[in-house]
XYZ file of C-alpha atoms in Angstrom:
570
model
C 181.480 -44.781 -38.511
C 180.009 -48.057 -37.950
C 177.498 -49.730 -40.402
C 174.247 -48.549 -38.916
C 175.618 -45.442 -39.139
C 176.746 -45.545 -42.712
C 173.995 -47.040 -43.634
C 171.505 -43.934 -42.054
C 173.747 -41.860 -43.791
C 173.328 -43.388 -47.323
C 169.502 -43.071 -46.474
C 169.744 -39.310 -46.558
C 173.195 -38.937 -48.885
C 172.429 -41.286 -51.755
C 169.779 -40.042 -53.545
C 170.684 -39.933 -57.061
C 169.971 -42.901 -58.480
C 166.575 -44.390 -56.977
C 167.743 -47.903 -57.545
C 170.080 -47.363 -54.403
C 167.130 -45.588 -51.765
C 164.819 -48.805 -53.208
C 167.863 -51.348 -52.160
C 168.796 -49.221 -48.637
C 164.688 -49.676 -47.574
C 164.396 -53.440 -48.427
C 167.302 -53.956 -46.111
C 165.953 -51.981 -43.200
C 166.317 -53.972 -39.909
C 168.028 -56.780 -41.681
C 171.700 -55.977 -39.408
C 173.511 -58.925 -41.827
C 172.506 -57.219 -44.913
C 173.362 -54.250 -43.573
C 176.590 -55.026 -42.967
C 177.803 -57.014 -45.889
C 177.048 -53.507 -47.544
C 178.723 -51.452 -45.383
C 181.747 -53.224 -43.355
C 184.377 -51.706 -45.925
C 185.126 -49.640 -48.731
C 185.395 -51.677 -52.045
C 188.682 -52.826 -52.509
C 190.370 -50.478 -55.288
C 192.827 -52.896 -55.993
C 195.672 -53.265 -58.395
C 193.661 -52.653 -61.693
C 190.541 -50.721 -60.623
C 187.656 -51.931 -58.620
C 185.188 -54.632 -58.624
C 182.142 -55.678 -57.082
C 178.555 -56.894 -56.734
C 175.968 -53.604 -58.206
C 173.945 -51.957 -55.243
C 173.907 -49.350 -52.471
C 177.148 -49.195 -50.409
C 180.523 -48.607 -49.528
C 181.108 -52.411 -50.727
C 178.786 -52.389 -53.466
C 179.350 -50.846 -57.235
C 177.372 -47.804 -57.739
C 177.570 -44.090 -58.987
C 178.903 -42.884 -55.389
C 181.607 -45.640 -55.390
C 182.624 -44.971 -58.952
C 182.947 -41.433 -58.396
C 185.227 -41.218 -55.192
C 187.632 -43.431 -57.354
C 187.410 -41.324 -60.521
C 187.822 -38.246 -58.086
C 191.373 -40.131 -56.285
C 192.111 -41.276 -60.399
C 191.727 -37.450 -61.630
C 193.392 -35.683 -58.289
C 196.816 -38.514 -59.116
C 196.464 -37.275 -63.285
C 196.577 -33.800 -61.809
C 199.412 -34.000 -59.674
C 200.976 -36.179 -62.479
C 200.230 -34.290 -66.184
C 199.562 -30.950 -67.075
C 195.956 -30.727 -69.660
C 195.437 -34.692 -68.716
C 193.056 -36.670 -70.769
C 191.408 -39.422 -70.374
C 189.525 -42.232 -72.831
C 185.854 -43.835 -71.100
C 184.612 -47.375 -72.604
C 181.744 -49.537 -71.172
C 180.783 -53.023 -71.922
C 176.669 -54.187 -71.913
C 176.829 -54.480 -68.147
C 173.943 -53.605 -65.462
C 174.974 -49.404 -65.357
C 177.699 -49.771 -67.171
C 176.834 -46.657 -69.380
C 175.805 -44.786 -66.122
C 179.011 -45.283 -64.483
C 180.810 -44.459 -67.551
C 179.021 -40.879 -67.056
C 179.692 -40.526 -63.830
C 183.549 -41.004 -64.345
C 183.639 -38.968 -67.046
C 181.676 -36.389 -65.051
C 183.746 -36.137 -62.214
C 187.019 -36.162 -64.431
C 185.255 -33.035 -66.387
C 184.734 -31.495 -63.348
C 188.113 -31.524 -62.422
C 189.129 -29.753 -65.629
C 190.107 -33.261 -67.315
C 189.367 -33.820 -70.977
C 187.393 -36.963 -71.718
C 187.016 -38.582 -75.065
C 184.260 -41.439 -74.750
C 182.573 -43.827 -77.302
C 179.362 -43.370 -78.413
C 178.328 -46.803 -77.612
C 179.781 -49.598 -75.581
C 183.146 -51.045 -77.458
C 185.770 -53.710 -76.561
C 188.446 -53.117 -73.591
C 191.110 -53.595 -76.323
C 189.231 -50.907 -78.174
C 189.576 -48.752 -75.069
C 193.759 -49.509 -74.652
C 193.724 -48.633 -78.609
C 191.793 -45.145 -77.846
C 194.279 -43.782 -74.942
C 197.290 -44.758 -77.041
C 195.686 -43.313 -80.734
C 194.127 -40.183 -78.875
C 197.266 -39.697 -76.891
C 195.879 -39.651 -73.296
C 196.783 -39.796 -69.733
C 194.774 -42.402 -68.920
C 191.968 -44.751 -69.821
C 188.912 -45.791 -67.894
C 186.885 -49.191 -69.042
C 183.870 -49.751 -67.211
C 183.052 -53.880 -67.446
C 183.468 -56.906 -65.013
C 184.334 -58.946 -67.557
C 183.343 -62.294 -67.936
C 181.118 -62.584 -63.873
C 178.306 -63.437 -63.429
C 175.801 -60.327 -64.235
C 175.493 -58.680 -60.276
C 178.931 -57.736 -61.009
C 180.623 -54.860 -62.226
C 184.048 -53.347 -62.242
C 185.821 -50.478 -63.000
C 189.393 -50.870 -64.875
C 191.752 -48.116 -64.584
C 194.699 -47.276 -67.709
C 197.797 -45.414 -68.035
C 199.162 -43.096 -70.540
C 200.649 -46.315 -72.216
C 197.525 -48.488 -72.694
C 198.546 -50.670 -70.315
C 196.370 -51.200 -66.857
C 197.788 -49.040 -64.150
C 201.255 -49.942 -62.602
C 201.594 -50.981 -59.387
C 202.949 -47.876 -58.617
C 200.531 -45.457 -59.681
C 197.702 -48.142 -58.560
C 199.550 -47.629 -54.944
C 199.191 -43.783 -54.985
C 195.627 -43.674 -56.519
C 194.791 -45.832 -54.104
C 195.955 -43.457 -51.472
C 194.648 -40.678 -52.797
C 191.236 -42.625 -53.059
C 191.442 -43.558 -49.119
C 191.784 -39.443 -48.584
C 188.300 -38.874 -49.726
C 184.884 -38.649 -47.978
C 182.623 -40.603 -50.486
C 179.854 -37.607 -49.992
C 181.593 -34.394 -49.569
C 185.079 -34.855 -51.291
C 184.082 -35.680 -54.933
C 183.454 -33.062 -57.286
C 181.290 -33.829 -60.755
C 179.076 -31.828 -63.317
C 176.345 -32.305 -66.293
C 177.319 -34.688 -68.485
C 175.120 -33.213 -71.203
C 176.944 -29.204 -70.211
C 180.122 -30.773 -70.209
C 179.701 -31.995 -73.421
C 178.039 -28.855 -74.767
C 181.319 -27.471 -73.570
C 183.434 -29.542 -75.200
C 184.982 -30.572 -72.170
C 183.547 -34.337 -72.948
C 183.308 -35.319 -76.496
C 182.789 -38.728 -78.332
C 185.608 -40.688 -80.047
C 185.282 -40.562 -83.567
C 184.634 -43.402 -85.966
C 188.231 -42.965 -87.483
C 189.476 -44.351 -84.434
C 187.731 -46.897 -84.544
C 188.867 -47.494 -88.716
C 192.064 -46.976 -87.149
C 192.054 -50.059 -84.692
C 190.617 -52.445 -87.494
C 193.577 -51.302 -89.344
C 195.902 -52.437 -86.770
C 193.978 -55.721 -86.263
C 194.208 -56.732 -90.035
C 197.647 -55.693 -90.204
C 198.093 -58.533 -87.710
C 197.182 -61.197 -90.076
C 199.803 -63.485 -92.175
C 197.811 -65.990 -94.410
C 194.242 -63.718 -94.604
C 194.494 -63.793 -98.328
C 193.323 -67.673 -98.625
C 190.543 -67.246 -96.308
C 187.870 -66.014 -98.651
C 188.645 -69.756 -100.625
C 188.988 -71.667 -97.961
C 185.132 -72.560 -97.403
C 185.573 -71.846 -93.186
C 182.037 -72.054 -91.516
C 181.938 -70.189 -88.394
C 178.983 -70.401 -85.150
C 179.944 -67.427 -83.416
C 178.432 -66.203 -79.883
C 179.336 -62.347 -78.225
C 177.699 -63.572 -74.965
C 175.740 -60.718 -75.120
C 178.549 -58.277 -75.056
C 180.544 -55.823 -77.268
C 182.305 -58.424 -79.118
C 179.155 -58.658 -81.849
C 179.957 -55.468 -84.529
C 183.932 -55.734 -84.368
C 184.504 -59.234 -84.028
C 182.035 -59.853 -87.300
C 183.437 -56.486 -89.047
C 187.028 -58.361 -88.870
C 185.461 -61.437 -89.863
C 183.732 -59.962 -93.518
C 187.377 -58.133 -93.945
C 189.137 -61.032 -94.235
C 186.719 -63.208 -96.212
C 184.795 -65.141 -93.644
C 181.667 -65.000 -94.935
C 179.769 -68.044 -93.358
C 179.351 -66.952 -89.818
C 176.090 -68.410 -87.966
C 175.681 -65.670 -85.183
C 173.922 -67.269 -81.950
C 170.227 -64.942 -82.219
C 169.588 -65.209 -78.565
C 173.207 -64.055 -77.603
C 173.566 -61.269 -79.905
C 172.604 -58.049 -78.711
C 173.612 -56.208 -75.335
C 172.015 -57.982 -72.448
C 173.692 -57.320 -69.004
C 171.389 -59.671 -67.543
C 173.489 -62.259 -69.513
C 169.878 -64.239 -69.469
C 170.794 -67.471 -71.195
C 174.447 -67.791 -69.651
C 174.544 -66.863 -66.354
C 178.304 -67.097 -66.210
C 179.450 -65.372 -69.437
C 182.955 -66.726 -69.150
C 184.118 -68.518 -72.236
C 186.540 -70.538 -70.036
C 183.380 -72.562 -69.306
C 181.438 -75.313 -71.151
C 177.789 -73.556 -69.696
C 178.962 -70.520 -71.469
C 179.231 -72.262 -74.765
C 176.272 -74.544 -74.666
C 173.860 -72.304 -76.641
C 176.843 -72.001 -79.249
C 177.006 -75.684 -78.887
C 173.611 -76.382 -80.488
C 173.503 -74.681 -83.076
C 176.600 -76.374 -84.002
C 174.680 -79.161 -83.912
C 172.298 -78.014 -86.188
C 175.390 -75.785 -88.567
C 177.755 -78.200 -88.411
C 180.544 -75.629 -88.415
C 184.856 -75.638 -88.539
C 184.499 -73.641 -85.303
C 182.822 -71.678 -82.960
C 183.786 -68.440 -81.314
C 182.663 -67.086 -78.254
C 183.898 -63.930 -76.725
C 183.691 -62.649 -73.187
C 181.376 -59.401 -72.452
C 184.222 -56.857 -72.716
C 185.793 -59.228 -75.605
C 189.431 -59.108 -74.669
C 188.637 -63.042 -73.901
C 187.501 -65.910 -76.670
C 187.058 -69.622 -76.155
C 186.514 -71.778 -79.172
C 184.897 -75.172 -79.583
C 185.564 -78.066 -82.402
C 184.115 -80.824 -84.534
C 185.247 -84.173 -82.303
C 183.419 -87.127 -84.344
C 179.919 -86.057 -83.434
C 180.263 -83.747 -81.122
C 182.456 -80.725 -80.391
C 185.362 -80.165 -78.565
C 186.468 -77.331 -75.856
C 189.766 -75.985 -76.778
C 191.671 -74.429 -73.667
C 192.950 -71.143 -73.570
C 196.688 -73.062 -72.901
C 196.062 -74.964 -76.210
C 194.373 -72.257 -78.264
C 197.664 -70.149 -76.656
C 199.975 -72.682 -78.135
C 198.603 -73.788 -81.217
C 198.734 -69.502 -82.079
C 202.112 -69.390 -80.857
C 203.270 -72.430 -83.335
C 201.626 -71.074 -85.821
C 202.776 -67.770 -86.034
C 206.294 -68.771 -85.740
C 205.861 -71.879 -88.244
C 204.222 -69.195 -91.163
C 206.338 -66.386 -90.118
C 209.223 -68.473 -90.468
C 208.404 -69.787 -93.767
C 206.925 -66.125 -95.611
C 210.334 -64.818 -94.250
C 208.092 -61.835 -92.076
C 209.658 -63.348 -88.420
C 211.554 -60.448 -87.304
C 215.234 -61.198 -86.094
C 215.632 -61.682 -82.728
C 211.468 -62.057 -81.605
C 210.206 -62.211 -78.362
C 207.015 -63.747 -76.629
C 205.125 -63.291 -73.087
C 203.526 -65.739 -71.064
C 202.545 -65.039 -67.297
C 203.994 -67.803 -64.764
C 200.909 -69.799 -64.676
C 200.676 -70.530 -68.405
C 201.497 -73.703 -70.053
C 204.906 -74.769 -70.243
C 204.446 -76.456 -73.867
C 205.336 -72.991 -75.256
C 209.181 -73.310 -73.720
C 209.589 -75.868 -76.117
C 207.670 -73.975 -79.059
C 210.052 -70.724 -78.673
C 213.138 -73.093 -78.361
C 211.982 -74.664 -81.351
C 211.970 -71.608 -83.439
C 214.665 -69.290 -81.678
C 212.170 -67.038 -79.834
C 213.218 -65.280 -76.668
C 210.639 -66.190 -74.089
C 209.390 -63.788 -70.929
C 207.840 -65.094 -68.062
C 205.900 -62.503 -65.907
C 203.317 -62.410 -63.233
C 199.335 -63.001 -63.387
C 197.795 -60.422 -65.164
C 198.081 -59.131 -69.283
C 199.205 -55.735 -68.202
C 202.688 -57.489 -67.233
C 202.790 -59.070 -70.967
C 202.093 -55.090 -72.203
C 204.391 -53.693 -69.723
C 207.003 -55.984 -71.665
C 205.951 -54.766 -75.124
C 206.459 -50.979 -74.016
C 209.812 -52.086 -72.627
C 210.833 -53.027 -76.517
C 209.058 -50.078 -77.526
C 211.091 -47.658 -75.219
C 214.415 -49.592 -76.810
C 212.805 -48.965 -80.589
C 212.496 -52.741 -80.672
C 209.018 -53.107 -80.515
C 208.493 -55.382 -83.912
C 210.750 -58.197 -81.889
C 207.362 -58.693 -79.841
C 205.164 -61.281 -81.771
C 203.093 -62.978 -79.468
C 201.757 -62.867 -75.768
C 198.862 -64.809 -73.971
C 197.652 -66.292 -70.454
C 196.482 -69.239 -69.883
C 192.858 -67.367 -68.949
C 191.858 -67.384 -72.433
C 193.588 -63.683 -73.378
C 196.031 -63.745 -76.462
C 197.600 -60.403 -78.466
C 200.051 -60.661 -81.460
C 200.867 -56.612 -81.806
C 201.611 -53.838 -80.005
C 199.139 -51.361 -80.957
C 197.405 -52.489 -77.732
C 198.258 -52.971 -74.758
C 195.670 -55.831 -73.573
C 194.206 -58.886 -74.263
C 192.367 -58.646 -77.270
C 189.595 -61.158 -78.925
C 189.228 -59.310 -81.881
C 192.282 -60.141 -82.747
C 192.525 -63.463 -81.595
C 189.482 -64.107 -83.221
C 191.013 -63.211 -86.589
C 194.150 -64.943 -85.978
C 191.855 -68.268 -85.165
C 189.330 -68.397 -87.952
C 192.731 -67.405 -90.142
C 194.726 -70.861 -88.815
C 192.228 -72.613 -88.925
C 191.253 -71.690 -92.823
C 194.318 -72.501 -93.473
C 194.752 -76.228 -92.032
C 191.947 -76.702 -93.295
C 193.344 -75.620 -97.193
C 195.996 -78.500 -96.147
C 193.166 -81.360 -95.205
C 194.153 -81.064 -91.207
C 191.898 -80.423 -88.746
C 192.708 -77.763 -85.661
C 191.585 -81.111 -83.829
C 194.557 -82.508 -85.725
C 196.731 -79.524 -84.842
C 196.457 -79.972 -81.828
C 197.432 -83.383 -81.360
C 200.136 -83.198 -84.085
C 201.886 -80.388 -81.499
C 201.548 -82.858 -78.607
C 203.034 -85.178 -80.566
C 205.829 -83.241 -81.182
C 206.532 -81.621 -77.797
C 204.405 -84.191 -75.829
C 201.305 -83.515 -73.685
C 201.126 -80.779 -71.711
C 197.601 -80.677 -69.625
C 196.445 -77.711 -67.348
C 193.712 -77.687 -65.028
C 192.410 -74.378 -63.296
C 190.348 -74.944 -60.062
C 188.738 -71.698 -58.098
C 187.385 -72.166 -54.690
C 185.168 -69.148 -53.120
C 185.053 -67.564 -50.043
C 182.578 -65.309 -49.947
C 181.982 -62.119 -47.514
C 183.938 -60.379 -44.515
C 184.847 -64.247 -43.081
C 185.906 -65.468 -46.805
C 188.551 -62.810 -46.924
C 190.206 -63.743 -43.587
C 190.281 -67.254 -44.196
C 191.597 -67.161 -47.462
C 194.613 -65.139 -45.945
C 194.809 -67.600 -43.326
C 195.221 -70.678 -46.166
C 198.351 -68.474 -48.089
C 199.426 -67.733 -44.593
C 199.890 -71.531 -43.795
C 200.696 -72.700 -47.475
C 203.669 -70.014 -47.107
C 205.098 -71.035 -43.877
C 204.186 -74.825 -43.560
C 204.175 -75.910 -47.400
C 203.203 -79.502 -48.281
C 206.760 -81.472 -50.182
C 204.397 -84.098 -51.818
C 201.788 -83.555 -53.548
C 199.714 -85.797 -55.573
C 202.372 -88.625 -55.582
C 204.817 -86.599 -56.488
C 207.702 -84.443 -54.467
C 208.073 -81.356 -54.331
C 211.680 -80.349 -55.466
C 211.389 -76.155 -55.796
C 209.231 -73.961 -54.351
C 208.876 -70.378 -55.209
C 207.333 -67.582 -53.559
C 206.532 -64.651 -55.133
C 205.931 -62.387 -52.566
C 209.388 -63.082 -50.484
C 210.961 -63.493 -53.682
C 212.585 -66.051 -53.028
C 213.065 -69.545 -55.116
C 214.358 -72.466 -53.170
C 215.786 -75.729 -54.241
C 214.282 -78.430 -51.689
C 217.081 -81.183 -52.599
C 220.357 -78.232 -51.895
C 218.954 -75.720 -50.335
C 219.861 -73.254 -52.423
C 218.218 -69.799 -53.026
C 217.709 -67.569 -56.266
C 216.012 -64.179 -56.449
C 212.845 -63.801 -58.327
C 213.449 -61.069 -60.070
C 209.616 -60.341 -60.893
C 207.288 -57.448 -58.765
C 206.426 -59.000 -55.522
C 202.610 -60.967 -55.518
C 200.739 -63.490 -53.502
C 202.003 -66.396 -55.432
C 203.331 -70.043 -54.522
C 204.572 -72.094 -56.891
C 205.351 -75.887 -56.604
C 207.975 -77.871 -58.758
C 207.381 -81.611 -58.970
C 209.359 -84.416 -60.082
C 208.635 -85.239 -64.067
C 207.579 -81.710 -64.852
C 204.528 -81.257 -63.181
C 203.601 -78.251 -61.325
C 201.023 -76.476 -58.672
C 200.513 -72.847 -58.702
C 198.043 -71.024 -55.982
C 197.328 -67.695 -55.957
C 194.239 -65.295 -54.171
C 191.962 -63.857 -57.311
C 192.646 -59.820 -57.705
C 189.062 -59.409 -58.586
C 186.761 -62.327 -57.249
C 186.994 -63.810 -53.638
C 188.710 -66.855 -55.142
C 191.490 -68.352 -54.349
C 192.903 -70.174 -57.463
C 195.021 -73.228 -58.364
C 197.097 -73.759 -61.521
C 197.908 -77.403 -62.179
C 200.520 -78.695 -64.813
C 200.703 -82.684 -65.601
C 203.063 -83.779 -68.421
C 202.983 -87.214 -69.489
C 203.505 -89.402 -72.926
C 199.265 -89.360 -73.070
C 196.378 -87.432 -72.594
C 195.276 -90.506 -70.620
C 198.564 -90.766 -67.955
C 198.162 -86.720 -68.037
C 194.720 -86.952 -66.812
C 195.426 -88.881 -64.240
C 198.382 -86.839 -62.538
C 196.463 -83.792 -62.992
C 193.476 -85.541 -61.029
C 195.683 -86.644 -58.870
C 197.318 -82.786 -58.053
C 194.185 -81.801 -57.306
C 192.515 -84.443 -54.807
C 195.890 -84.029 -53.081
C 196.275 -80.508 -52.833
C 192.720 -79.047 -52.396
C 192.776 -80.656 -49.140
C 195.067 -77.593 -48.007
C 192.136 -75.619 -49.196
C 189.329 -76.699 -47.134
């Protein structure tokens, strides 16, 4: 069909949520709008979908939801016999209606769904299809964009986000399906009558506090150690669990930002509720000029991300996810070490575009270190590898650069309650020895030198963004630059030939990872580029590494790296 058609379809087809018919008539005549609604399906990519809310084939709304919960229950059909499946939602724009949907259509297709009563965590979500013992997992967030967005993430049996595998056969089972006439779904309210839906019970939730606390090493001295905490949910489902944790272990001065509190999918105060981001934090950011707190915490919408902020003289200081990442890392193994808890042999995951500081950590303290692709559900996919060996207590820390860190297995995501904990806990505890996480930070540096990471994202937006960002990997691939920034280029690796090659020999290796849309540059004195196409935004995004004796002589190769190299971008 073309677009006009589609879109006279929709007129008459989707009419069960009046928000759509409202959208479809304010476009009328408008050909452009038309079609940036209707020129493809959303992409149901490697994770689950994601998109802008509103009427469409590209848009996120009950009819798009459903055809993928419909392909997602026909592959647990084929796959499981009595499948289950777990349903979270975050405070997103219809996030609880398209939680409903997808657990109507999956009780429609005779698939048990246990969902929570109220939106929780995605690491709370991971937690429930591993403790409830189901087939799958659905959470229904977009994380940390902007609020017209929201997404659909899709689990397997194992917690994890779907394999590629089963992402590839979903996928193709999703393509099969007329959005209209193929999808079957029920009552919510019948189903549940039924039985056939039912809520997940507050011991599961007891049970993944458990887990979290059972995480912490040095929570004892926290009550003592006179911590004061600003911390911000963004408006998201990091508020009850993130503070519950908190008052378990003894933090009892926490300064919770009023106007960021409660659910608001309209994110009205941070329009980009990322916590990568300073504008994210700047609410935070005054009251800590009024508190005058150790720290702030802010965690992402779906709280599987936090980003923390520090006293720097008189102001406060961002934190990177590298350095928070690090600083965890050091810690763990420096107090694990020491209270004689580090388990023989441990491991610890970091995806490829993650700072290279933590080589030297692991070396440091004898810890096996695993490199894997973009994306947490490669650092779980490694923790259910140990588990399948009965090794699974080797596994003591994992985290991407992105701001997601997890130091057990009982999930198998990023998770910010957690990290939250394990923050406010090492940083109660430098602060029981007179030092500063400012201090931390630079005492590390010190000791393994300066490590600094940049991130830069640059959109392409619409049917024309996606070709030319396939165009730029295209030529990046085949004519790829051997200076950059200054410095040459002496290994370049691409992920989706799998290939590495040394540019002084010659030589070739095998990467022995899944294939991806990855290049990766190796420059003289340890620097580094790394590009790669978003999986959920029409981004494409660049990694920068720049080691140097100083923050200073840092800065400047990093600034460097980029001037040079975004000029391939434009």
């Amino acid at each position: 069909m073309t677009e006009t058609e589609l879109y006279k379809l929709w007129c008459d087809r989707a009419v069960d949520d009046p928000d759509l018919q409202t959208e479809l008539k304010s476009v009328k005549g408008d050909s452009e709008a038309v079609n940036d609604r209707f020129y493809r399906d959303l992409e149901f990519g490697t994770g689950g979908l994601r998109g802008v809310i509103g009427a469409g084939t590209n848009r996120m709304n009950i009819y798009t939801v459903r055809r993928a919960t419909q392909g997602f229950a026909n592959y647990l059909n084929q796959e499981f016999k009595a499948p289950s499946v777990a349903i979270s939602y975050d405070s997103r724009i219809k996030s609880d209606v398209f939680s409903k949907a997808a657990a109507e259509v999956l009780a429609a297709n005779g698939i048990k769904v246990h969902i929570y009563k109220e939106l929780m965590p995605t690491p709370m979500l991971s937690f429930a299809v591993r403790h409830l013992k189901c087939q799958g997992g659905i959470m229904v967030t977009a994380s940390h964009n902007p609020a017209k967005y929201n997404g659909y993430k899709v689990y397997g049996e194992d917690g994890c986000q779907i394999t590629l595998k089963a992402a590839e056969i979903i996928i193709g089972k999703i393509n099969s399906l007329d959005i209209f006439n193929d999808v079957k779904t029920s009552s919510f309210d019948e189903e549940l009558a039924k039985g056939n839906i039912s809520y997940i019970e507050d011991e599961t939730i007891e049970a993944f506090y458990q887990c979290v606390l059972n995480e912490g090493i040095n929570t004892k001295l926290c009550a003592d150690s006179g911590l004061k905490v600003v911390y911000t949910p963004l408006n998201g489902t990091g508020n009850k669990p993130v503070r519950e944790i908190l008052k378990r272990i003894g933090i009892s001065d926490v300064t919770v930002v009023k106007e960021q509190e409660n659910p608001d999918g309209n994110f009205t105060t941070c329009p980009y509720p990322n916590p990568e981001i300073r504008e994210a934090l700047e609410l935070g950011l005054r009251y800590c000029n009024e508190v005058k707190p150790d720290l702030l915490l802010a965690t992402d919408p779906d709280c599987d991300r936090v980003g923390i902020a520090v006293p720097d003289g008189d102001d406060y200081a961002l934190f990177t996810g590298n350095e928070v990442g690090a600083l965890l890392l050091e810690y763990i193994c420096d107090q694990r070490t020491k209270n004689g808890t580090m388990p023989k042999d441990p491991v610890a995951v970091k995806t490829i575009v993650t700072t290279d500081i933590v080589d030297h950590i692991a070396k440091e303290y004898g810890v096996e270190l695993i490199n894997v692709l973009t994306g947490f559900k490669f650092i779980g996919e490694q923790i259910g590898f140990l588990e399948a060996k009965g090794e699974e207590n080797r596994y003591i820390f994992g985290f991407e650069e992105s701001y997601g860190y997890l130091s057990g297995g009982y999930v198998r995501d990023k998770d910010a309650v957690d990290a939250s904990m394990l923050i406010c806990e090492m940083a109660a505890y430098y602060r029981t020895k007179g030092i500063t996480l400012l201090q931390a930070r630079e005492n590390m540096y010190k000791k393994y030198g300066v490590f600094l990471h940049t991130l830069h994202s640059f959109t392409f937006e619409g049917e024309s963004g996606m070709k030319k960002m396939s165009e730029i990997m295209t030529k990046l691939r085949s004519e790829h630059p051997t200076e950059i920034g200054g410095l040459k280029v002496v290994r370049f690796d691409d992920y989706q030939t799998s290939i590495s090659k040394d540019l002084a020999t010659g030589a070739q290796t095998e990467i022995t990872l899944p294939k991806s849309n990855v290049l990766a540059f190796f420059l003289e004195g340890g620097a580094k580029a790394v590009v790669r196409p978003s999986g959920t935004e029409p981004k494409i995004k660049t990694y920068f590494t720049a080691k140097a004796p100083t923050h200073d002589a840092a800065q400047a190769i990093a600034d460097n790296l980029f001037e040079d190299f975004s000029k391939n971008l434009s």
